[in-house]
Short mmCIF file of C-alpha atoms and ligand atoms in Angstrom, two decimals:
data_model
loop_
_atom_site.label_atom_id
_atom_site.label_comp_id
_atom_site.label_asym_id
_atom_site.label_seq_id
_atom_site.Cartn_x
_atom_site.Cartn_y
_atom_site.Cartn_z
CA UNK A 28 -70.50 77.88 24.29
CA UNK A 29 -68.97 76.14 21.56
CA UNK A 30 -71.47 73.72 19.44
CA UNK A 31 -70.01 69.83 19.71
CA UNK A 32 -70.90 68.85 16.44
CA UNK A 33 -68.77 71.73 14.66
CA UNK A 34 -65.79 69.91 15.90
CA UNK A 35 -63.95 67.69 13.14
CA UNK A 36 -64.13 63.84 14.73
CA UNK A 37 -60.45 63.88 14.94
CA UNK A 38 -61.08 67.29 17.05
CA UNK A 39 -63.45 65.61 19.46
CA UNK A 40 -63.05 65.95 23.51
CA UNK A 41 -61.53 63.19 25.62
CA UNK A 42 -59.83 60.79 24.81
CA UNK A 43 -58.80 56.85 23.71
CA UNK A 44 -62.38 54.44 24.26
CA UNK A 45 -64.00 57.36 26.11
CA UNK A 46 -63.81 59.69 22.53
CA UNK A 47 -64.82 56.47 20.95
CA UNK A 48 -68.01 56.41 23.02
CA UNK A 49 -68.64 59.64 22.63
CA UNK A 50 -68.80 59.85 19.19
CA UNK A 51 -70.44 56.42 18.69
CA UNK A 52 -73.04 58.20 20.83
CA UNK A 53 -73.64 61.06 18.61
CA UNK A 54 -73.10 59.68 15.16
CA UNK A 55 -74.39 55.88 15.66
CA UNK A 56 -76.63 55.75 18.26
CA UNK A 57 -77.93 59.34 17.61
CA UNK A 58 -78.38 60.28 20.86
CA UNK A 59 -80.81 63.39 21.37
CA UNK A 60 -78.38 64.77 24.50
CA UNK A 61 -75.38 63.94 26.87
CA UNK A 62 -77.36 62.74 29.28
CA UNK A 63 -78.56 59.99 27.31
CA UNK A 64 -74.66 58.79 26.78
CA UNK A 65 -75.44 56.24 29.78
CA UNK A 66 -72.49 54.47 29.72
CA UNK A 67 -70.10 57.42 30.13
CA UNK A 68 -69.77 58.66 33.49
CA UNK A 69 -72.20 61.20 34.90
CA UNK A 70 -69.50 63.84 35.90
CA UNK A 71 -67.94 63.67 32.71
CA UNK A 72 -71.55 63.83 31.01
CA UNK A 73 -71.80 67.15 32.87
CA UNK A 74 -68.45 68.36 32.08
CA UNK A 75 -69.46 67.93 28.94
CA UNK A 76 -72.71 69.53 28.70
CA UNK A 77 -70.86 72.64 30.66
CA UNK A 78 -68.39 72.99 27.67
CA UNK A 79 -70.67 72.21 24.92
CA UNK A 80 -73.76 72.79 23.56
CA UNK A 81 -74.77 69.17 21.98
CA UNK A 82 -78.05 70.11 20.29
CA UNK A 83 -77.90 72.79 17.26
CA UNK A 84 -81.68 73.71 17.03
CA UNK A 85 -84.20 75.57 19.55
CA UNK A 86 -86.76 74.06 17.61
CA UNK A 87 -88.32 71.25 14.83
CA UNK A 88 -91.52 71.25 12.91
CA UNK A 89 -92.31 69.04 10.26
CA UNK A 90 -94.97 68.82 7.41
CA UNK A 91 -95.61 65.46 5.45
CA UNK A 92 -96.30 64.53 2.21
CA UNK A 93 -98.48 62.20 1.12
CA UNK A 94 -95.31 60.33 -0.73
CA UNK A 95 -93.65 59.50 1.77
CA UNK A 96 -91.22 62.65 2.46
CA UNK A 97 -91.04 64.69 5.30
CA UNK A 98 -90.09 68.28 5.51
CA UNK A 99 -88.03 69.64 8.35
CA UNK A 100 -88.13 72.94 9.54
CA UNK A 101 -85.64 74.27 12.49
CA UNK A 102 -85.46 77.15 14.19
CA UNK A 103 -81.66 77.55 15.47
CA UNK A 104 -80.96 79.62 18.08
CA UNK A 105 -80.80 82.90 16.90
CA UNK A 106 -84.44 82.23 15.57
CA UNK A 107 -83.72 82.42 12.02
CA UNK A 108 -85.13 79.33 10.19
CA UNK A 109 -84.02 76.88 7.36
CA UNK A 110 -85.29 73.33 6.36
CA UNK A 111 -84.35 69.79 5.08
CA UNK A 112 -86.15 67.52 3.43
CA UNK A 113 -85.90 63.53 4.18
CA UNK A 114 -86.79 61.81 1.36
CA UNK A 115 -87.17 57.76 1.80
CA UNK A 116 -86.56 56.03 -1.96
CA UNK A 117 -87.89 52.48 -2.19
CA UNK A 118 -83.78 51.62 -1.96
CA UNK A 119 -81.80 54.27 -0.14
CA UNK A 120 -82.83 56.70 2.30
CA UNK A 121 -82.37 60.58 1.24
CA UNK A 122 -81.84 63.90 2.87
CA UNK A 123 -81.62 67.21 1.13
CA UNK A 124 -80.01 69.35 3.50
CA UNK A 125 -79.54 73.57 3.97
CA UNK A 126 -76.30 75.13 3.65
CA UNK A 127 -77.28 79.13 4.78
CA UNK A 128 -80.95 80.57 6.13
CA UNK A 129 -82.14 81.85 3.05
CA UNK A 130 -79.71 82.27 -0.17
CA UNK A 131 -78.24 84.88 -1.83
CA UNK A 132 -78.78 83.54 -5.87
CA UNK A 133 -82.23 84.70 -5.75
CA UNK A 134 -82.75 82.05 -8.51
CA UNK A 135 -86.20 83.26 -9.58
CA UNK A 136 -88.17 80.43 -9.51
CA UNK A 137 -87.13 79.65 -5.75
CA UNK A 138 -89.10 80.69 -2.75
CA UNK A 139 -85.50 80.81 -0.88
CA UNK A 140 -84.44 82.65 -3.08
CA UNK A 141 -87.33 85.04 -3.04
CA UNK A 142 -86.15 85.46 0.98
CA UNK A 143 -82.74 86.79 0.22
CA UNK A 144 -79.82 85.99 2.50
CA UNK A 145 -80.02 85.26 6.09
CA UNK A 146 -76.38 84.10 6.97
CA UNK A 147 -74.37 80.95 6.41
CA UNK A 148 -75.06 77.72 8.73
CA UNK A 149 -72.26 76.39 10.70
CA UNK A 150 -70.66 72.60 9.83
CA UNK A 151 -72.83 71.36 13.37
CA UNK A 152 -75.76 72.93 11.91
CA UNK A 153 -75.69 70.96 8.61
CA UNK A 154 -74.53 68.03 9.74
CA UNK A 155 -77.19 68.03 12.61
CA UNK A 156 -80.01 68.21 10.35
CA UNK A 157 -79.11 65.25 9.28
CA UNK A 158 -79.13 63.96 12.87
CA UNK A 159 -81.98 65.33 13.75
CA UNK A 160 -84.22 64.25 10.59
CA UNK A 161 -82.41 60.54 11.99
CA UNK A 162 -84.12 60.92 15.27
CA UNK A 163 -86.99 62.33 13.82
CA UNK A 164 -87.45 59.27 11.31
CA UNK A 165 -86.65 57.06 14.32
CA UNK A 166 -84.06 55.45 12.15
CA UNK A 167 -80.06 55.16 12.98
CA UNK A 168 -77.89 58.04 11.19
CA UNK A 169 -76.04 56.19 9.66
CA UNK A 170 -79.06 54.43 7.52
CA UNK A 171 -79.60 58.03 6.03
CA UNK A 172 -77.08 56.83 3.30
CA UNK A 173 -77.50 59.92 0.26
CA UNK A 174 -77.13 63.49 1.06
CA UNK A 175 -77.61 66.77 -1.51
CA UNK A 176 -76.37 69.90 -0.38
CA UNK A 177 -79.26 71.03 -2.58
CA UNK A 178 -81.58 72.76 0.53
CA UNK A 179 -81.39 76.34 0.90
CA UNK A 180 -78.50 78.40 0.01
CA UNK A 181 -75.13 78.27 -1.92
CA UNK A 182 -72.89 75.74 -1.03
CA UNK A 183 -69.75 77.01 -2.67
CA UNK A 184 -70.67 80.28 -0.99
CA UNK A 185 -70.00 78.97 2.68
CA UNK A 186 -67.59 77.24 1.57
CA UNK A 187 -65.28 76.50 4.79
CA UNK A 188 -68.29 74.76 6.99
CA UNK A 189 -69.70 72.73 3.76
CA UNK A 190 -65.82 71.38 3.53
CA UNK A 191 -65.96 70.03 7.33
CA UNK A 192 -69.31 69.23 7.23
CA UNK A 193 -68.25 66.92 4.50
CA UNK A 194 -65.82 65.67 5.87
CA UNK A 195 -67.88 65.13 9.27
CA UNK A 196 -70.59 62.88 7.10
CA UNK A 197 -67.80 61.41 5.48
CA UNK A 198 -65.22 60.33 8.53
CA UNK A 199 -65.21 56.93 9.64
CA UNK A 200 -66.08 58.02 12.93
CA UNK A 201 -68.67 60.58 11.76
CA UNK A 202 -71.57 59.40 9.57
CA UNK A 203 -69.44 57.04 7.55
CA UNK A 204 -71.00 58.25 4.11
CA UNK A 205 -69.66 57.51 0.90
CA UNK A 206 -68.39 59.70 -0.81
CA UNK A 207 -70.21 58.63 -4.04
CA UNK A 208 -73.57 59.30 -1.99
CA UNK A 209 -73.26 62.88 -1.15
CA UNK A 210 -73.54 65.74 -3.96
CA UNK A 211 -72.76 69.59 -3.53
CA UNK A 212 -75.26 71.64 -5.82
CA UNK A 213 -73.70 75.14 -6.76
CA UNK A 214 -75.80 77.74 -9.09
CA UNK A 215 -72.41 77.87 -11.00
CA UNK A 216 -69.35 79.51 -9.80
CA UNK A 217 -66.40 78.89 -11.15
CA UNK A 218 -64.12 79.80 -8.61
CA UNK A 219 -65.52 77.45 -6.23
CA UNK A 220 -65.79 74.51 -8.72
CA UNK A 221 -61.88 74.82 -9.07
CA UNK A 222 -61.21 74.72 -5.06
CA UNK A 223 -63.77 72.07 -4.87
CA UNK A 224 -61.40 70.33 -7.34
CA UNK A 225 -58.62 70.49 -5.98
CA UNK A 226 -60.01 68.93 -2.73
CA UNK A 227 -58.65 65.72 -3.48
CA UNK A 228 -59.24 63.73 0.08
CA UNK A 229 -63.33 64.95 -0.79
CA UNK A 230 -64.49 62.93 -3.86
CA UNK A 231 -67.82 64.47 -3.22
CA UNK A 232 -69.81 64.86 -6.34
CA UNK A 233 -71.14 68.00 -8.07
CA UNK A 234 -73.66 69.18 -9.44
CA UNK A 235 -74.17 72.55 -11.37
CA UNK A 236 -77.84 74.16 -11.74
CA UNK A 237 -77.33 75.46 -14.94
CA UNK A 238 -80.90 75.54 -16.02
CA UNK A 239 -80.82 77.76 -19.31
CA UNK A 240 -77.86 77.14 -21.98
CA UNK A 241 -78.39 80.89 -23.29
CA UNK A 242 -77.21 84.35 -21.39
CA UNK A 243 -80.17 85.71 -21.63
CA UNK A 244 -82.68 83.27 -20.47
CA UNK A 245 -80.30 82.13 -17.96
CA UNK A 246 -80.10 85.68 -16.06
CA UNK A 247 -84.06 85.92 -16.34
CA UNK A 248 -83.77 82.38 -14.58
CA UNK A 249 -81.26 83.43 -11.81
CA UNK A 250 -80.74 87.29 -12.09
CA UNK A 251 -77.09 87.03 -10.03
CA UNK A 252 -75.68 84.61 -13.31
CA UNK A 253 -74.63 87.64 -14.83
CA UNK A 254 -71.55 87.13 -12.47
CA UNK A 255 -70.39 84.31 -14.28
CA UNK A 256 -70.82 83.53 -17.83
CA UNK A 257 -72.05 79.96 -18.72
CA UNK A 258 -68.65 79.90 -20.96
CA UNK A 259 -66.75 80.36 -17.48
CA UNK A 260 -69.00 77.66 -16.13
CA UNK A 261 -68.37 74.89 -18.56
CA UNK A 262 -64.99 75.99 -18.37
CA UNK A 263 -64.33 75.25 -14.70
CA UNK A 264 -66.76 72.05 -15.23
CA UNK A 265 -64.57 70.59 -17.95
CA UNK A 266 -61.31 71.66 -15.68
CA UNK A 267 -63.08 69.71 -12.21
CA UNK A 268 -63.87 66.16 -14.68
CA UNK A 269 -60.12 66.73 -15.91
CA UNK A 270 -58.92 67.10 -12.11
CA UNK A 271 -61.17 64.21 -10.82
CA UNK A 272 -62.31 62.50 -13.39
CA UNK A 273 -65.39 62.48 -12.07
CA UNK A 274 -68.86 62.86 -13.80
CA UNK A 275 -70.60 66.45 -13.61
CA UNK A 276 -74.44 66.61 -13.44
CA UNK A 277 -76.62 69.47 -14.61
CA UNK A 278 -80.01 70.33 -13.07
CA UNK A 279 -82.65 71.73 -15.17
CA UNK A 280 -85.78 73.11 -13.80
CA UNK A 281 -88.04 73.01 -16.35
CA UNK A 282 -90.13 76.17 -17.06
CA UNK A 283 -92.83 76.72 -19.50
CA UNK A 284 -92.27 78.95 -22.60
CA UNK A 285 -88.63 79.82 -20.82
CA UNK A 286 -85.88 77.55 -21.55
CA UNK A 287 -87.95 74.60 -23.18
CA UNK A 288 -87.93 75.61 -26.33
CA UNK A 289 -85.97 72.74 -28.60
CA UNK A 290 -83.45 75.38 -29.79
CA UNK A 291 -82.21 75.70 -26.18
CA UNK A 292 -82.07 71.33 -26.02
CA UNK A 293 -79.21 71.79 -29.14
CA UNK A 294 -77.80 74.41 -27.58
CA UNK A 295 -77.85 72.64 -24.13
CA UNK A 296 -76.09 69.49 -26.15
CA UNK A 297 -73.67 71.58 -28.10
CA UNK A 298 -72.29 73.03 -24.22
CA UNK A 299 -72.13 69.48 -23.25
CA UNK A 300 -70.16 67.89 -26.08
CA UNK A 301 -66.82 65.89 -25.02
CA UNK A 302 -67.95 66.48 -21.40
CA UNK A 303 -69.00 63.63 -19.37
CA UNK A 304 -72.23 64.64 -17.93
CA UNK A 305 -75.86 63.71 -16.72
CA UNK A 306 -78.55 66.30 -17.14
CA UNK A 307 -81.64 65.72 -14.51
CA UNK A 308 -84.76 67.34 -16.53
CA UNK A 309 -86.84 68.71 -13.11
CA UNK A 310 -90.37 69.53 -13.70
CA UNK A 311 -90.90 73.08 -12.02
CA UNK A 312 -92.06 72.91 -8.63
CA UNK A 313 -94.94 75.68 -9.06
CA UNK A 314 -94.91 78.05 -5.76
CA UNK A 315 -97.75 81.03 -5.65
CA UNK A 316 -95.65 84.26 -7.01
CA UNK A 317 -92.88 82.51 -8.46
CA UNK A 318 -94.13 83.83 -11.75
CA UNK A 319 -93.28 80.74 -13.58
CA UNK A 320 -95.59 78.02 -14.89
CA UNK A 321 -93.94 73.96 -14.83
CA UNK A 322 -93.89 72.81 -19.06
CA UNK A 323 -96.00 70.77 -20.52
CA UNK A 324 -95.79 66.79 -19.92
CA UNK A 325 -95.75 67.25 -23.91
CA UNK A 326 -92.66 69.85 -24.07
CA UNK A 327 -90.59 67.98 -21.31
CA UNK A 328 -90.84 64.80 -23.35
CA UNK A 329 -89.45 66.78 -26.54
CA UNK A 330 -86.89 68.13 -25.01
CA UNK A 331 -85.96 64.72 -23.22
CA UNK A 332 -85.88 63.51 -26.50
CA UNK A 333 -83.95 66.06 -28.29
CA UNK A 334 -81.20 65.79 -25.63
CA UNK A 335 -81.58 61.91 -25.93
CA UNK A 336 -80.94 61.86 -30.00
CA UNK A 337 -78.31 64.25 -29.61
CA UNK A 338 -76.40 61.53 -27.10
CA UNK A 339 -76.92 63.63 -24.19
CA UNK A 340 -77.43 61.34 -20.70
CA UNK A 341 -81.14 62.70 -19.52
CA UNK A 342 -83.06 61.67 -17.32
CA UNK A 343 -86.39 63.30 -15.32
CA UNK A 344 -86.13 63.82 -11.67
CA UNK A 345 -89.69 64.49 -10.22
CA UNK A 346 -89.92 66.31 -7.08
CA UNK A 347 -90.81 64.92 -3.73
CA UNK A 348 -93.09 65.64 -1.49
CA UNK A 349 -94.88 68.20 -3.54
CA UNK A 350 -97.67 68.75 -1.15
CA UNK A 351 -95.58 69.44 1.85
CA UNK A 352 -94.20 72.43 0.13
CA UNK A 353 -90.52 70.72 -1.49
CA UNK A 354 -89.17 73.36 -3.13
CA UNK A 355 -86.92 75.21 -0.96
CA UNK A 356 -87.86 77.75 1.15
CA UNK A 357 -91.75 76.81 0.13
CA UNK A 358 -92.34 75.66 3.91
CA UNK A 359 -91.07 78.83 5.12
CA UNK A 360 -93.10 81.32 2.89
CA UNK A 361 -96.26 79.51 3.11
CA UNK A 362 -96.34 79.93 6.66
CA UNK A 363 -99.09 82.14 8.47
CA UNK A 364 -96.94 84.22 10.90
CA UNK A 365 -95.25 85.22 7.37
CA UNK A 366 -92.53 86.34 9.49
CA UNK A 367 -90.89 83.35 9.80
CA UNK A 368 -87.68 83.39 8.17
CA UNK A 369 -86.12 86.48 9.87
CA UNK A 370 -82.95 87.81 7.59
CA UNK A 371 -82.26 90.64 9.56
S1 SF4 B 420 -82.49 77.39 -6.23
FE1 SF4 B 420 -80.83 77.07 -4.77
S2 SF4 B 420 -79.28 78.57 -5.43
FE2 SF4 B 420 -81.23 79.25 -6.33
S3 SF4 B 420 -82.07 80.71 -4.82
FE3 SF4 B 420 -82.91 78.65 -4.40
S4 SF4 B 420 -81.55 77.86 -2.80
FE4 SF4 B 420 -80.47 79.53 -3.80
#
């Protein structure tokens, strides 16, 4: 049975007020199922439930943190497993949401990517994380105001369903996000950074994980880079800001003794020259068998500096919820059944 909330809004069943109930239902009021959609008929609240499946996930577990964010684990229904993370800043309310079970980068220092590839979600099972984390948070959707496609997996890899699940959070009659307030994060491919581009209705912004400004260190980082060239990256970069003229940020997960070194800050700065860019400096989120140690307080601060005299725009984004396991895919290793995430 198809899944409701893979439909575009524009796509939605019945029709005139009775669509608009509907989907004030599921994307204002969050409603957990059609029967709860009390002022729609009951027949047509069955006819409904007979042609749709309304709720994405078999099962949610969460894990708190002791700063205030809350991890989100589901288990959809072919029992595979992925995770968001809700993240409540003092002025906006955050969620980090997955894109695919697992992830196919196998970026070294991520548990997710340490799982491999599972298989790409569906647009109804992204956007209902975001739904569900809603419910979970007892707060209306629509007050979750900033989504990262920055959970597990590639983005730009599952391309079609992160396009409509963008434009789900971003339709009038869907979440009603701005577009300023949601960011894809892509590992770096090229290719997908010109389509995103050229998606000119989107606006979404982008982000780029480029995390080491040299070959070498950069393929030790994320072993499937050698794919793309970091030339070919700040290529297509420097082609999106020309298409949108939009700013492009660059995550940096900081690791000690790997790419902190100051000679990699200049080279870092040279890459960025004429581009207009933000670089977010991420201390490493330490997971056991990652193999990687987070830098110094003392190195991070040199290398925010060097960046900083070489007119780079740094700043330090510290993760959340460190206790409950943030990194991706952390929740999902860590647990005891150690079967968890099933890829197969
Ligand atoms: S950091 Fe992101 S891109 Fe890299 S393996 Fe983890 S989920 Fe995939």
């Amino acid at each position: 049975m198809p899944l409701l909330l893979d439909l575009h809004p524009d796509q939605y069943p019945l029709h005139g007020y009775r669509r608009r109930q509907l989907l004030e239902w599921v994307f204002e009021h969050g409603a957990p199922s059609f029967e709860a959609m009390t002022n729609l008929p009951a027949t047509l609240r069955s006819e409904l439930a007979d042609q749709y499946t309304f709720d994405p996930f078999l099962g949610i577990e969460t894990v708190s943190s002791s700063d205030g964010s809350v991890k989100y684990l589901f288990t959809l229904p072919d029992l595979k497993q992925m995770e968001a993370v809700y993240m409540p800043y003092l002025d906006r309310r955050t969620i980090c949401v997955s894109t695919m079970v697992g992830c196919p980068a196998k970026c070294a220092f991520c548990a997710t990517g340490a799982l491999g590839f599972g298989r790409n979600l569906t647009a109804g099972e992204i956007v209902g994380q975001v739904l569900a984390v809603a419910r979970g948070q007892g707060v209306a959707p629509r007050e979750i105001r900033n989504l990262v496609f920055m959970g597990m997996g590639e983005p730009l890899l599952n391309y079609d369903h992160v396009m409509l699940a963008s434009r789900i959070l971003l339709h009038e009659h869907g979440l009603g996000m701005s577009k300023r307030r949601v960011t894809l994060s892509t590992v770096g491919l090229p290719r997908g950074i010109r389509k995103l581009a050229a998606e000119d209705d989107l606006g979404i912004k982008l982000a780029i994980s480029l995390h080491a400004p040299d070959e070498e260190t950069r393929q030790r980082i994320i072993p499937t880079a050698h794919a793309n060239t970091i030339a070919e990256i700040m290529a297509s970069a420097r082609e999106y800001q020309a298409v949108t003229g939009r700013r492009v940020t660059f995550e940096y997960a900081m690791l000690r003794d790997v790419n902190d070194q100051l000679w990699q800050a200049d080279l870092l700065a040279d890459l960025l020259r004429g581009l207009v860019s933000h670089v977010n400096l991420i201390p490493m989120n330490p997971w056991d068998g990652s193999g990687f140690l987070e830098s110094s307080e003392q190195q991070l601060q040199a290398f925010y500096d060097r960046l900083e005299a070489r007119g780079v725009e740094v700043s330090v984004r510290r993760s959340r919820g460190r206790d409950a396991g943030a990194a991706c895919g952390q929740l999902a290793l860590k647990r005891p059944e150690g079967n968890l995430i099933s890829l197969q």
